[in-house]
């Protein structure tokens, strides 16, 4: 079997188009232009690139992009004060604090200062709790994007065995909860999992979010499985996923490439969350996206 390659770029482009449509409709019907504020502390070059790309994508979708930059030696209180100002600013619908933060700042504290209804990264304790409770909230972007990529391949996930390798609060745990919400039978694997290869072989849907190049070997993939590779690992001048792609593609039904798979979905879901936040904060129903 040679796998269908799940084109994350194309799915993300389609999603972004729908988001732009929803933004236009909000402007038309409610004179509302959603605004996303991004806070960047310090001079990490990769973070600068991410923030710039998020700004461009936000504007392209017809929303307002607001950037706040603080110096690398900013105090925790300065960042907290900025987040509180953004919480109080009615023109700001989404707040994102770009990670990583400099060492003197407690990222957990800063994240939890964000108004949960503007927490478009879905990382506050409140939104994590809502996800756990199955309540409506803002869901973390990369896990959300991963599930969206599965849907065109397999509409009905109910009853399927999903294995998620990785249990980070950013990806693995929320992805497991989203799949559980789809009525999958979910196994969360991690660095202490026994017989990881066998666990992976039980998966109808195999998700890797580890951060180790090609850790998941091709022969760990069950024939006909759907493989979602969240990993991004720089090896020399190449980006490589957590799955041994070429071998896995011989066995899988469908697989995400790296790059061009899950990656592009993250920003698209950030934009989606911003539109949802803008509508919900004003008591409007969720736009069709
Ligand atoms: P973390 O480092 O926070 O978590 C890694 C997880 O992998 C941990 O739960 C860890 O287990 C587990 N793990 C480590 N080694 C092994 C092993 N040998 N066997 C099984 N499990 C193992 O990473 P993130 O979740 O933040 O990111 C994971 C990957 O996803 C990275 O490559 C990152 O770059 C990428 N990523 C991609 C995004 C995108 O937009 N596409 C967005 C976010 C991340 P334990 O808990 O036991 O230590």
XYZ file of N, CA and C and ligand atoms in Angstrom, residues 142 165-172 189-193 196 208-212 215 229-233 242 262-264 266, ligand 1:
141
model
N -2.312 23.243 17.559
C -1.687 22.117 16.843
C -2.520 20.835 16.980
N 1.749 9.338 20.696
C 3.065 9.207 21.321
C 3.515 10.618 21.702
N 3.696 10.848 22.991
C 3.997 12.187 23.510
C 2.840 12.646 24.381
N 3.170 13.211 25.543
C 2.106 13.622 26.478
C 2.324 15.045 26.977
N 2.866 15.895 26.078
C 3.100 17.273 26.507
C 1.766 17.997 26.658
N 1.811 19.067 27.437
C 0.603 19.854 27.667
C 0.257 20.650 26.400
N 1.276 20.882 25.564
C 1.085 21.647 24.333
C 0.435 20.801 23.236
N 0.849 19.538 23.126
C 0.367 18.724 22.005
C -0.265 17.397 22.468
N 0.543 16.514 23.056
C 0.099 15.135 23.285
C -1.173 15.019 24.110
N 1.033 7.291 24.850
C 2.352 6.685 25.057
C 3.371 7.792 25.327
N 4.455 7.432 25.977
C 5.462 8.433 26.364
C 6.799 7.734 26.572
N 7.735 8.442 27.193
C 9.106 7.906 27.251
C 9.212 6.661 28.137
N 8.227 6.416 29.002
C 8.301 5.225 29.877
C 7.435 4.075 29.365
N 6.811 4.272 28.217
C 5.917 3.230 27.693
C 6.709 1.963 27.364
N 6.852 0.089 23.009
C 6.239 1.176 22.230
C 5.876 0.717 20.813
N 2.308 11.111 16.294
C 3.624 11.212 16.934
C 3.904 12.669 17.256
N 4.118 12.956 18.543
C 4.452 14.318 18.982
C 5.535 14.187 20.037
N 6.727 13.880 19.572
C 7.820 13.527 20.469
C 8.968 14.534 20.393
N 9.358 14.890 19.158
C 10.525 15.753 18.991
C 11.805 14.959 18.845
N 11.688 13.733 18.306
C 12.879 12.911 18.019
C 12.756 12.376 16.596
N 11.737 8.617 15.272
C 11.642 7.666 16.391
C 10.651 6.542 16.068
N 1.993 13.093 11.849
C 3.341 13.352 12.370
C 3.456 14.829 12.765
N 3.437 15.072 14.067
C 3.478 16.459 14.555
C 4.927 16.954 14.663
N 5.859 16.028 14.755
C 7.257 16.380 15.041
C 7.895 17.270 13.987
N 8.710 18.174 14.465
C 9.531 18.996 13.565
C 10.951 18.944 14.120
N 11.836 18.278 13.408
C 13.217 18.140 13.878
C 14.157 18.624 12.789
N 8.786 12.963 13.290
C 9.041 11.938 14.311
C 8.815 10.528 13.772
N 1.148 18.880 9.461
C 0.501 19.518 10.618
C 0.923 20.990 10.739
N 2.187 21.274 10.409
C 2.737 22.631 10.611
C 1.814 23.750 10.143
N 1.394 23.751 8.875
C 0.564 24.862 8.391
C -0.790 24.971 9.093
N -1.345 24.888 12.258
C -1.277 25.546 13.566
C -1.719 27.014 13.459
P 7.873 17.892 24.471
O 9.353 17.766 24.499
O 7.205 18.848 25.375
O 7.224 16.452 24.722
C 7.746 15.324 24.101
C 6.982 14.106 24.535
O 7.570 12.989 23.885
C 7.033 13.832 26.034
O 5.745 13.507 26.508
C 7.989 12.663 26.157
O 7.666 11.734 27.171
C 7.800 11.961 24.830
N 9.008 11.205 24.493
C 10.290 11.618 24.504
N 11.119 10.609 24.143
C 10.331 9.549 23.896
C 10.592 8.221 23.516
N 11.832 7.780 23.289
N 9.550 7.380 23.378
C 8.282 7.796 23.595
N 7.979 9.055 23.974
C 8.984 9.918 24.119
O 7.513 18.218 22.950
P 6.199 18.919 22.301
O 5.007 18.092 22.594
O 6.171 20.354 22.599
O 6.556 18.778 20.746
C 6.683 17.515 20.138
C 7.122 17.711 18.702
O 6.114 18.435 18.006
C 8.393 18.537 18.525
O 9.126 18.032 17.417
C 7.892 19.916 18.213
O 8.826 20.661 17.431
C 6.683 19.577 17.392
N 5.664 20.632 17.395
C 5.135 20.965 16.190
C 4.176 21.937 16.105
C 3.601 22.234 14.771
O 3.090 23.308 14.562
N 3.606 21.286 13.852
C 3.732 22.694 17.275
C 4.259 22.192 18.523
C 5.226 21.218 18.544
P 7.782 12.077 28.758
O 6.569 12.906 29.059
O 7.755 10.745 29.379
O 9.072 12.816 28.927
